[in-house]
PDB file of C-alpha atoms in Angstrom:
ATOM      1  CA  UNK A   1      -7.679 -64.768-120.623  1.00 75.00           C
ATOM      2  CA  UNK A   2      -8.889 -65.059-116.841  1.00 88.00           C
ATOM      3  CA  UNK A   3     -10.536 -68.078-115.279  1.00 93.00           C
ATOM      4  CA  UNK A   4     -12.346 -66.145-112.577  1.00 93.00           C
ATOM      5  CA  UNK A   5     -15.379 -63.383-113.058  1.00 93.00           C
ATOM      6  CA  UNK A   6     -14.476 -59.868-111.597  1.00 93.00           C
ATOM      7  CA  UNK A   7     -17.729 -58.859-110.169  1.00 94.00           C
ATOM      8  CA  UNK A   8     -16.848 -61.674-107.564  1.00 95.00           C
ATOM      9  CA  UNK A   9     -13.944 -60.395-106.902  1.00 93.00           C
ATOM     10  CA  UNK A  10     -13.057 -58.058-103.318  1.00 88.00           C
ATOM     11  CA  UNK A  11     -12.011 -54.564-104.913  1.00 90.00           C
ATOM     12  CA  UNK A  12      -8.747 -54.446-105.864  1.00 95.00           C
ATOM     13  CA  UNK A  13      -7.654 -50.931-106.145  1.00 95.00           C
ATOM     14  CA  UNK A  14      -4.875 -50.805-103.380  1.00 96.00           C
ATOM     15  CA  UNK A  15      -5.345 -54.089-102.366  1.00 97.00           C
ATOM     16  CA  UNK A  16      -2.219 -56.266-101.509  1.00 98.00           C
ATOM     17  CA  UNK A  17      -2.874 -59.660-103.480  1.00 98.00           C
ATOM     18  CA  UNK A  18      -0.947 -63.048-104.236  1.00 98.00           C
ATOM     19  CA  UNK A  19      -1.047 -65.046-107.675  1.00 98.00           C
ATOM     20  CA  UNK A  20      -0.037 -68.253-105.838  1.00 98.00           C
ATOM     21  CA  UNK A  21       0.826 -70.659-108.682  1.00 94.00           C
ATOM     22  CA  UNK A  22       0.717 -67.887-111.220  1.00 93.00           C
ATOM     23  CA  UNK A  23       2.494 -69.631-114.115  1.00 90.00           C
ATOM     24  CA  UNK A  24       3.149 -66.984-116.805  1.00 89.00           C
ATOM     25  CA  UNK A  25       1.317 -64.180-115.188  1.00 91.00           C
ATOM     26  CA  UNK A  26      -1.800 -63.795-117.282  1.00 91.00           C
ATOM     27  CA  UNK A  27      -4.251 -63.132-114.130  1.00 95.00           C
ATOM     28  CA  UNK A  28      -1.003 -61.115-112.166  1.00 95.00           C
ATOM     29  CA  UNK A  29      -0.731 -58.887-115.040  1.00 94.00           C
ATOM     30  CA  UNK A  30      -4.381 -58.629-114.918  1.00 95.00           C
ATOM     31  CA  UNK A  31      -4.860 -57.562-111.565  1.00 96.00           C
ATOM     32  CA  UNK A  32      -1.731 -55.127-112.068  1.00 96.00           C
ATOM     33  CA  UNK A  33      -3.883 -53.208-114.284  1.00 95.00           C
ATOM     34  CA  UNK A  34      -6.714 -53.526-112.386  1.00 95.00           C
ATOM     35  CA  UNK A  35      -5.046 -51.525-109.308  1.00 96.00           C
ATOM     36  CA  UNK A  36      -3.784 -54.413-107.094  1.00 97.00           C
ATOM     37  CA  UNK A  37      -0.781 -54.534-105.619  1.00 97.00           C
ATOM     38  CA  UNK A  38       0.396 -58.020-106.679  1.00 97.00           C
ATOM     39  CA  UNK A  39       2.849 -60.325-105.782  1.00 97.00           C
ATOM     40  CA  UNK A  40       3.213 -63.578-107.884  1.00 96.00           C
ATOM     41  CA  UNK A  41       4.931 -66.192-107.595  1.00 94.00           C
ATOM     42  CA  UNK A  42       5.238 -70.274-108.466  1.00 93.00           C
ATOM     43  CA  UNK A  43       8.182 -72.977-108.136  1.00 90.00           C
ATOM     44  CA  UNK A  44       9.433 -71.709-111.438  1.00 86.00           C
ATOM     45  CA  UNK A  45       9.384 -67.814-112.354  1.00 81.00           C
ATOM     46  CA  UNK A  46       8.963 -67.124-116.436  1.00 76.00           C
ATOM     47  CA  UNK A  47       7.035 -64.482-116.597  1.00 70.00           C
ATOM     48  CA  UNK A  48       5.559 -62.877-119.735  1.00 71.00           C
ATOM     49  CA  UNK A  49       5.158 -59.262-118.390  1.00 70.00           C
ATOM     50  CA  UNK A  50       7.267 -58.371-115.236  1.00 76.00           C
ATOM     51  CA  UNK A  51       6.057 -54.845-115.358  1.00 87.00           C
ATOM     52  CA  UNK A  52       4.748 -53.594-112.089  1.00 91.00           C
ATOM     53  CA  UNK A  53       4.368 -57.321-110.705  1.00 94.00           C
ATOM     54  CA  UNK A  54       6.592 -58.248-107.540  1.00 95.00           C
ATOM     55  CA  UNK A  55       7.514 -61.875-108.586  1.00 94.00           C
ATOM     56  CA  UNK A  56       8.842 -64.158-106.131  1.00 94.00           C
ATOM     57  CA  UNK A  57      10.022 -68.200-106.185  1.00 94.00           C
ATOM     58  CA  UNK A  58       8.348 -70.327-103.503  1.00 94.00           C
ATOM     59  CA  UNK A  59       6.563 -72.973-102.654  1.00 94.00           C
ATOM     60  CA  UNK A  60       2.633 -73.024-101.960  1.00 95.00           C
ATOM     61  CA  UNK A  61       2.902 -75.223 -98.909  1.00 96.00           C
ATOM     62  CA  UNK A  62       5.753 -73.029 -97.126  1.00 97.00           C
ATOM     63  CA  UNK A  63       4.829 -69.252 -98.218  1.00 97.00           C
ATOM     64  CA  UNK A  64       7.547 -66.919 -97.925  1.00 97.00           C
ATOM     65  CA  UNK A  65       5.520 -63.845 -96.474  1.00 98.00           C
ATOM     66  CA  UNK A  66       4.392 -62.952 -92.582  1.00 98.00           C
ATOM     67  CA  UNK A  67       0.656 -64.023 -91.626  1.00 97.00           C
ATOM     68  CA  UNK A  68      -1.463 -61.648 -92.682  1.00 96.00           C
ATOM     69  CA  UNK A  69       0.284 -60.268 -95.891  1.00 98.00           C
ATOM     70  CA  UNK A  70      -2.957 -60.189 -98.409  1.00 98.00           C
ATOM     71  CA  UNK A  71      -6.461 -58.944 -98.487  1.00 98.00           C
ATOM     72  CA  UNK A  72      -6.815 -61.621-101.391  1.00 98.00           C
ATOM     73  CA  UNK A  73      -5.127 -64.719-103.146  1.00 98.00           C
ATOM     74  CA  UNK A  74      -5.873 -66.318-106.070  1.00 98.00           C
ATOM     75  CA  UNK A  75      -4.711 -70.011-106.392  1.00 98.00           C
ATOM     76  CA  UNK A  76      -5.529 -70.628-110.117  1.00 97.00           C
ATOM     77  CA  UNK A  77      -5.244 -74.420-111.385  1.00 96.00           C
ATOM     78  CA  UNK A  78      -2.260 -75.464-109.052  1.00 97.00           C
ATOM     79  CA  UNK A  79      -4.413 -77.488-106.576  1.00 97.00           C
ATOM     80  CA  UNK A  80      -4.731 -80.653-109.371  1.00 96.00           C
ATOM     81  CA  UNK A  81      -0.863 -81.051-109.175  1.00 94.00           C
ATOM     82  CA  UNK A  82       0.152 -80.470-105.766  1.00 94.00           C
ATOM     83  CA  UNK A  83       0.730 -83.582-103.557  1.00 92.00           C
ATOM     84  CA  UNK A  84      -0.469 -81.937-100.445  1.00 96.00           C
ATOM     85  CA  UNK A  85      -3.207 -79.221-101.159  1.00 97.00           C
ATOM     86  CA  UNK A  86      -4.459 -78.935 -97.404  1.00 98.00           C
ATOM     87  CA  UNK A  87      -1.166 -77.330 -96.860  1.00 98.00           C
ATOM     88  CA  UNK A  88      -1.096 -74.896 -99.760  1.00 98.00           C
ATOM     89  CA  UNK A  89      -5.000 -74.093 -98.389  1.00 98.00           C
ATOM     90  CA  UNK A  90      -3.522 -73.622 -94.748  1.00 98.00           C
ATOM     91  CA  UNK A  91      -1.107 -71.574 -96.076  1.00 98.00           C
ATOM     92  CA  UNK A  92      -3.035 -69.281 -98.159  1.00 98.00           C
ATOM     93  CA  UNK A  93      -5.187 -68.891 -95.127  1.00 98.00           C
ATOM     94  CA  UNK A  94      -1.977 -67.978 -92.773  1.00 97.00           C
ATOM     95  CA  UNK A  95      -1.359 -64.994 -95.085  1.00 98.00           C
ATOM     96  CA  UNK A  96      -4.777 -63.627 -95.936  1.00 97.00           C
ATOM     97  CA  UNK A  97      -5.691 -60.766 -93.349  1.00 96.00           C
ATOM     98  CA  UNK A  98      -8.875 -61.088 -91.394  1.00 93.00           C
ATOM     99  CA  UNK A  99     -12.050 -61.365 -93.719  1.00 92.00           C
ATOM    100  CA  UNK A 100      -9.958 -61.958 -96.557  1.00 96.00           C
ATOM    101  CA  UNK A 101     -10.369 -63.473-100.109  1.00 98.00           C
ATOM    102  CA  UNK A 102      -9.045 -66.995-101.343  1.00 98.00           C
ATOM    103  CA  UNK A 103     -10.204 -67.388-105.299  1.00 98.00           C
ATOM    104  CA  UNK A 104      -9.958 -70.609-106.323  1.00 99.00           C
ATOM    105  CA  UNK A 105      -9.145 -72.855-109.758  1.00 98.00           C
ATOM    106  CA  UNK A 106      -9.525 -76.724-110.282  1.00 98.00           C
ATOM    107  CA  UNK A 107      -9.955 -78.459-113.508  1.00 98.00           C
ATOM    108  CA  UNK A 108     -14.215 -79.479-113.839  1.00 98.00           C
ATOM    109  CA  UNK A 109     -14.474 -83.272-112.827  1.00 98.00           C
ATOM    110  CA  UNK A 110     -16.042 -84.904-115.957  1.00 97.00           C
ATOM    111  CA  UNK A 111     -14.514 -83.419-118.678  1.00 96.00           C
ATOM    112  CA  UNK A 112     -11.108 -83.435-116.936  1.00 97.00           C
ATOM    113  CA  UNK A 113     -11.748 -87.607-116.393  1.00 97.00           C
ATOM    114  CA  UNK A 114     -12.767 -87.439-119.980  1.00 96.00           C
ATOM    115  CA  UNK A 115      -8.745 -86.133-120.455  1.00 94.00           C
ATOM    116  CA  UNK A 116      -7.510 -89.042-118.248  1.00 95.00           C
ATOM    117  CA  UNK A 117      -9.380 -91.839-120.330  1.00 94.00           C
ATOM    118  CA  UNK A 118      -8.471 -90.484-123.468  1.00 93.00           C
ATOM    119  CA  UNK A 119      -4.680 -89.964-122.562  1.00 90.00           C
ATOM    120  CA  UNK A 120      -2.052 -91.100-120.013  1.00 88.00           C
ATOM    121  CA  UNK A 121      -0.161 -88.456-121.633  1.00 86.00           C
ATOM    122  CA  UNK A 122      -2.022 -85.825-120.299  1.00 87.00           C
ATOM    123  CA  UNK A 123      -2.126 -87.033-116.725  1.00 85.00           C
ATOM    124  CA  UNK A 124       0.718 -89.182-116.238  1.00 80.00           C
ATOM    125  CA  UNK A 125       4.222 -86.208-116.806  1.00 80.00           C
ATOM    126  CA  UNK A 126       6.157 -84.752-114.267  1.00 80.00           C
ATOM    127  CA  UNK A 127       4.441 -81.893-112.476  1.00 81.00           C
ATOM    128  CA  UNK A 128       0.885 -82.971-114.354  1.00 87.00           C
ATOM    129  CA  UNK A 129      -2.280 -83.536-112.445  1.00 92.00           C
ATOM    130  CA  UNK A 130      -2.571 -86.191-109.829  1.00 92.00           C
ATOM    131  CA  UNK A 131      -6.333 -86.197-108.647  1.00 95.00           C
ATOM    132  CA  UNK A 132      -9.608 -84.903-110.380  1.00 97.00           C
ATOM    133  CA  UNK A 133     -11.741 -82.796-107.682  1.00 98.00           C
ATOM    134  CA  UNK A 134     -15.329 -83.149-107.345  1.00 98.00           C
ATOM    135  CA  UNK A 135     -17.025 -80.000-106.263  1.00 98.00           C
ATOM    136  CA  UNK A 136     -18.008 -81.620-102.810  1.00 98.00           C
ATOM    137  CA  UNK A 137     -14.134 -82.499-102.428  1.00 98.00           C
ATOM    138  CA  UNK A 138     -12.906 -78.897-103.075  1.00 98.00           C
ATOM    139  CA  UNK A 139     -15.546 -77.751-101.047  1.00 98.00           C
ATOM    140  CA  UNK A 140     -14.455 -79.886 -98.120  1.00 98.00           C
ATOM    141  CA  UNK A 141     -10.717 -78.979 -98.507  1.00 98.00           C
ATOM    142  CA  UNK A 142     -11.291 -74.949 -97.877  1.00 98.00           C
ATOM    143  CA  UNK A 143     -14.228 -75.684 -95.214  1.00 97.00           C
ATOM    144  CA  UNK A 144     -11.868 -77.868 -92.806  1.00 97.00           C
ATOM    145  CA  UNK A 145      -9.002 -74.665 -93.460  1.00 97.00           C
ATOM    146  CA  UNK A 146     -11.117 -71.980 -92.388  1.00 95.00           C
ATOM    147  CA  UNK A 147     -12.989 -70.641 -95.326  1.00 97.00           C
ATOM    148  CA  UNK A 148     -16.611 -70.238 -95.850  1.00 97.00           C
ATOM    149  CA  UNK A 149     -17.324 -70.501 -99.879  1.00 98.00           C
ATOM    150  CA  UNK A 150     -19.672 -67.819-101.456  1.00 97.00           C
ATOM    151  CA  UNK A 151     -19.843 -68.077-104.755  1.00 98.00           C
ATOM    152  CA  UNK A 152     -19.019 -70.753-107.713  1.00 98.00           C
ATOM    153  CA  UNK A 153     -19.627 -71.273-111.312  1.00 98.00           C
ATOM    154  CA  UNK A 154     -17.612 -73.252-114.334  1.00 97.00           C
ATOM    155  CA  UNK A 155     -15.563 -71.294-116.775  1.00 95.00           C
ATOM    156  CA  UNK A 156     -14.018 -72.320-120.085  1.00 92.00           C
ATOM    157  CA  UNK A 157     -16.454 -74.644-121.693  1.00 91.00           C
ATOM    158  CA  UNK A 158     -14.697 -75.102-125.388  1.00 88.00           C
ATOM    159  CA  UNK A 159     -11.221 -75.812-123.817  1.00 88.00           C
ATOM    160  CA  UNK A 160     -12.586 -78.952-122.780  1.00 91.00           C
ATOM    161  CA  UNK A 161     -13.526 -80.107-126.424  1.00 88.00           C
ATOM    162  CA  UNK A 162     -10.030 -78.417-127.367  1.00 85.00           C
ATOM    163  CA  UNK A 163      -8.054 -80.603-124.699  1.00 88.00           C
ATOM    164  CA  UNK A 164     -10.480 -83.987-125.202  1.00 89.00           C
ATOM    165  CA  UNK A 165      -8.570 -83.002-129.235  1.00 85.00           C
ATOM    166  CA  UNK A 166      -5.635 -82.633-128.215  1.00 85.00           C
ATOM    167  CA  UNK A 167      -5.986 -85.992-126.153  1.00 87.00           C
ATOM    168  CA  UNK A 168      -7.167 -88.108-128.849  1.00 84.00           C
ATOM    169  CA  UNK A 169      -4.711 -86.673-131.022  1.00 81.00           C
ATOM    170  CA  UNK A 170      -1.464 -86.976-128.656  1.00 81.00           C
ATOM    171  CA  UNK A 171      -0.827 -84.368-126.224  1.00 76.00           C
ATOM    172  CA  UNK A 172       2.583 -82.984-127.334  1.00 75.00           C
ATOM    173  CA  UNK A 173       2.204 -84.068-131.150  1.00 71.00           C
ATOM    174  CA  UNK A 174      -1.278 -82.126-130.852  1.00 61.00           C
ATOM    175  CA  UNK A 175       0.684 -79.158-130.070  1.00 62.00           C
ATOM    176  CA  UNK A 176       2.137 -78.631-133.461  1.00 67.00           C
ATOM    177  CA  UNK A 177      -1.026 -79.399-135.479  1.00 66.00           C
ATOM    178  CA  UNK A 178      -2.205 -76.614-137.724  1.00 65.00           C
ATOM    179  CA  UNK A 179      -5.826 -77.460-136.830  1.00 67.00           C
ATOM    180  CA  UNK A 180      -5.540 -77.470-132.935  1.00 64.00           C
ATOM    181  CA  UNK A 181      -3.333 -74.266-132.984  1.00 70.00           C
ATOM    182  CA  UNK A 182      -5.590 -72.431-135.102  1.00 61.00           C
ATOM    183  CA  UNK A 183      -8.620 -73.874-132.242  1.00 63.00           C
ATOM    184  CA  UNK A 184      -6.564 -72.737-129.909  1.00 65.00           C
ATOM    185  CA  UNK A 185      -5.822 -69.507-131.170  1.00 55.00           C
ATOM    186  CA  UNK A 186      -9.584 -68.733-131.558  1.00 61.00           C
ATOM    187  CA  UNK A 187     -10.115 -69.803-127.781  1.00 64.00           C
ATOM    188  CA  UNK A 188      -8.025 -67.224-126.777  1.00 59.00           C
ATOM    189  CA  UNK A 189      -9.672 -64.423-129.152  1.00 53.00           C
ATOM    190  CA  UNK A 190     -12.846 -65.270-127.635  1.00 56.00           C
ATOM    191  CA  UNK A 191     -11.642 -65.009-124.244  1.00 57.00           C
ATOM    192  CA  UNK A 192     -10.351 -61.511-125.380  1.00 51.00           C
ATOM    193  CA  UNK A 193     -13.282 -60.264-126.806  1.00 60.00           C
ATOM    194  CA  UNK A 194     -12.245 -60.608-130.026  1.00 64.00           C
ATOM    195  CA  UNK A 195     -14.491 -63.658-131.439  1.00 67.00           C
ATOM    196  CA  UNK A 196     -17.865 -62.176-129.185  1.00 77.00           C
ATOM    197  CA  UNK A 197     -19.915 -65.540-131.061  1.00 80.00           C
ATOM    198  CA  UNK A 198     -17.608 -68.143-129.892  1.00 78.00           C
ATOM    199  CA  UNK A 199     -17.069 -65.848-126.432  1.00 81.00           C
ATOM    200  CA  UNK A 200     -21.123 -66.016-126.267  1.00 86.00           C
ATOM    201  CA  UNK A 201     -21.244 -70.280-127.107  1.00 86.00           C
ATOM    202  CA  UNK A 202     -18.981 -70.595-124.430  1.00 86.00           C
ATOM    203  CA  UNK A 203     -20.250 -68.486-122.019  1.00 90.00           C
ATOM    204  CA  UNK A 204     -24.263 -70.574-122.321  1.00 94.00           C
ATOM    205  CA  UNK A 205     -22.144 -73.799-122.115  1.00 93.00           C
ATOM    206  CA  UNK A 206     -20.256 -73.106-119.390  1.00 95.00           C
ATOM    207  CA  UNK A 207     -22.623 -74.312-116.585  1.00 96.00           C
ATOM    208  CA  UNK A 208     -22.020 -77.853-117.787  1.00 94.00           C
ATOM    209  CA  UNK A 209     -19.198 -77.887-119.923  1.00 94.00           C
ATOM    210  CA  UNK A 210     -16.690 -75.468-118.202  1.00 95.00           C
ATOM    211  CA  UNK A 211     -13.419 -76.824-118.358  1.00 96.00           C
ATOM    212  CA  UNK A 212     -12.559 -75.050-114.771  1.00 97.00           C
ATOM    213  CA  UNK A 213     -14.587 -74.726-111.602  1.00 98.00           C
ATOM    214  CA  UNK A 214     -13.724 -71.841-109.798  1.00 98.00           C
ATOM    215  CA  UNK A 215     -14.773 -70.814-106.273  1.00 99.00           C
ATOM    216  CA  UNK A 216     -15.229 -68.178-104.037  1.00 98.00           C
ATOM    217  CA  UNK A 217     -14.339 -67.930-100.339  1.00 98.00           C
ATOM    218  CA  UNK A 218     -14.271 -65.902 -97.249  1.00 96.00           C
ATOM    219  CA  UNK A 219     -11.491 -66.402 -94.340  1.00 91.00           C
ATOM    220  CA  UNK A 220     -13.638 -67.238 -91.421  1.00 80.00           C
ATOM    221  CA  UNK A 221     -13.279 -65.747 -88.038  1.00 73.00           C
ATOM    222  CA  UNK A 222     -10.286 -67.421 -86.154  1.00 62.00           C
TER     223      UNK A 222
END
């Protein structure tokens, strides 16, 4: 299951990339196979697939690598939790090459405040989200670093009735409901091609429902 659309993406085959935040690896795995060279990494390394993935422990607002290192990062859903996201942005742009990629994840604005009134649960845990971003706020935050955006769209409409559920329901008691994990289980079939009706609902609700809003950018000229 990725959160961004490939035919946005810079080509990949040979590329040098970093999954910056890259949780269990689903998008580093997927740009593996997808002829990047990738290097992921996050504050705590558990990856699912290690295979032919350089993974790496760091922090997002002190990168480990020279200026330079990538023709493309990808900073998926991280910027919600971190206390400082200008610096993870500066960074990101210290290590992309000239003309470079930066692909960026942030929970949608209105059905992630939906999540906050329903549950402090959700919110309110260590390492959980601390701000809701507007699209004119993200937008702001990579302009004043040095990126131009190019493209954007929403992505994942049914998660956000799935997580308004879970919500309402309890966030971790949710979890071991029979009902949400079959949901969620046919989420993730959709987003694998294997439910193509549900993958088609979600793909006409996405402009106004989609869970994530994911941009595009371009390192500007120094």
């Amino acid at each position: 299951m990725i959160t961004f659309r490939p035919e946005h993406l810079a080509p990949l085959e040979g590329r040098r990339v970093l999954d910056l935040g890259a949780g269990g690896g689903r998008h580093a795995a997927w740009l593996r196979d997808h002829g990047a060279l990738v290097v992921a990494g996050d504050l705590v390394v558990e990856p699912t697939d290690r295979e032919g993935v350089d993974w790496v422990r760091l922090d997002g607002a002190a990168l480990p690598f020279a200026d330079g290192s990538f023709d493309v990062v990808l900073c998926a859903e991280v910027l919600e939790h971190v206390a400082h996201p200008a610096q993870v942005v500066r960074e990101a742009r210290r290590v992309l090459a000239p003309g470079g990629q930066l692909v960026v994840s942030v929970p949608s604005a209105w059905p992630e405040a939906v999540c906050w009134a329903l549950s402090l649960e959700y919110h309110a845990v260590p390492g959980g989200h601390v701000r809701i971003w507007t699209l004119a706020g993200i937008r702001r935050l990579l302009e004043a670093e040095g990126f131009r955006v190019v493209a954007r769209h929403r992505r994942h409409a049914l998660h956000a009735p799935y997580w308004w559920a879970r919500c309402l329901l309890g966030v971790e008691r949710s979890g071991q409901d029979p009902r949400i994990e079959w949901l969620g289980w046919r989420l993730v079939k959709a987003a694998v091609g294997e439910a193509p009706l549900l993958a088609r609902l979600e793909t006409l609700l996405d402009p106004v429902l989609g869970k994530s809003l994911v941009l595009y950018a371009e390192a500007a000229p120094c």
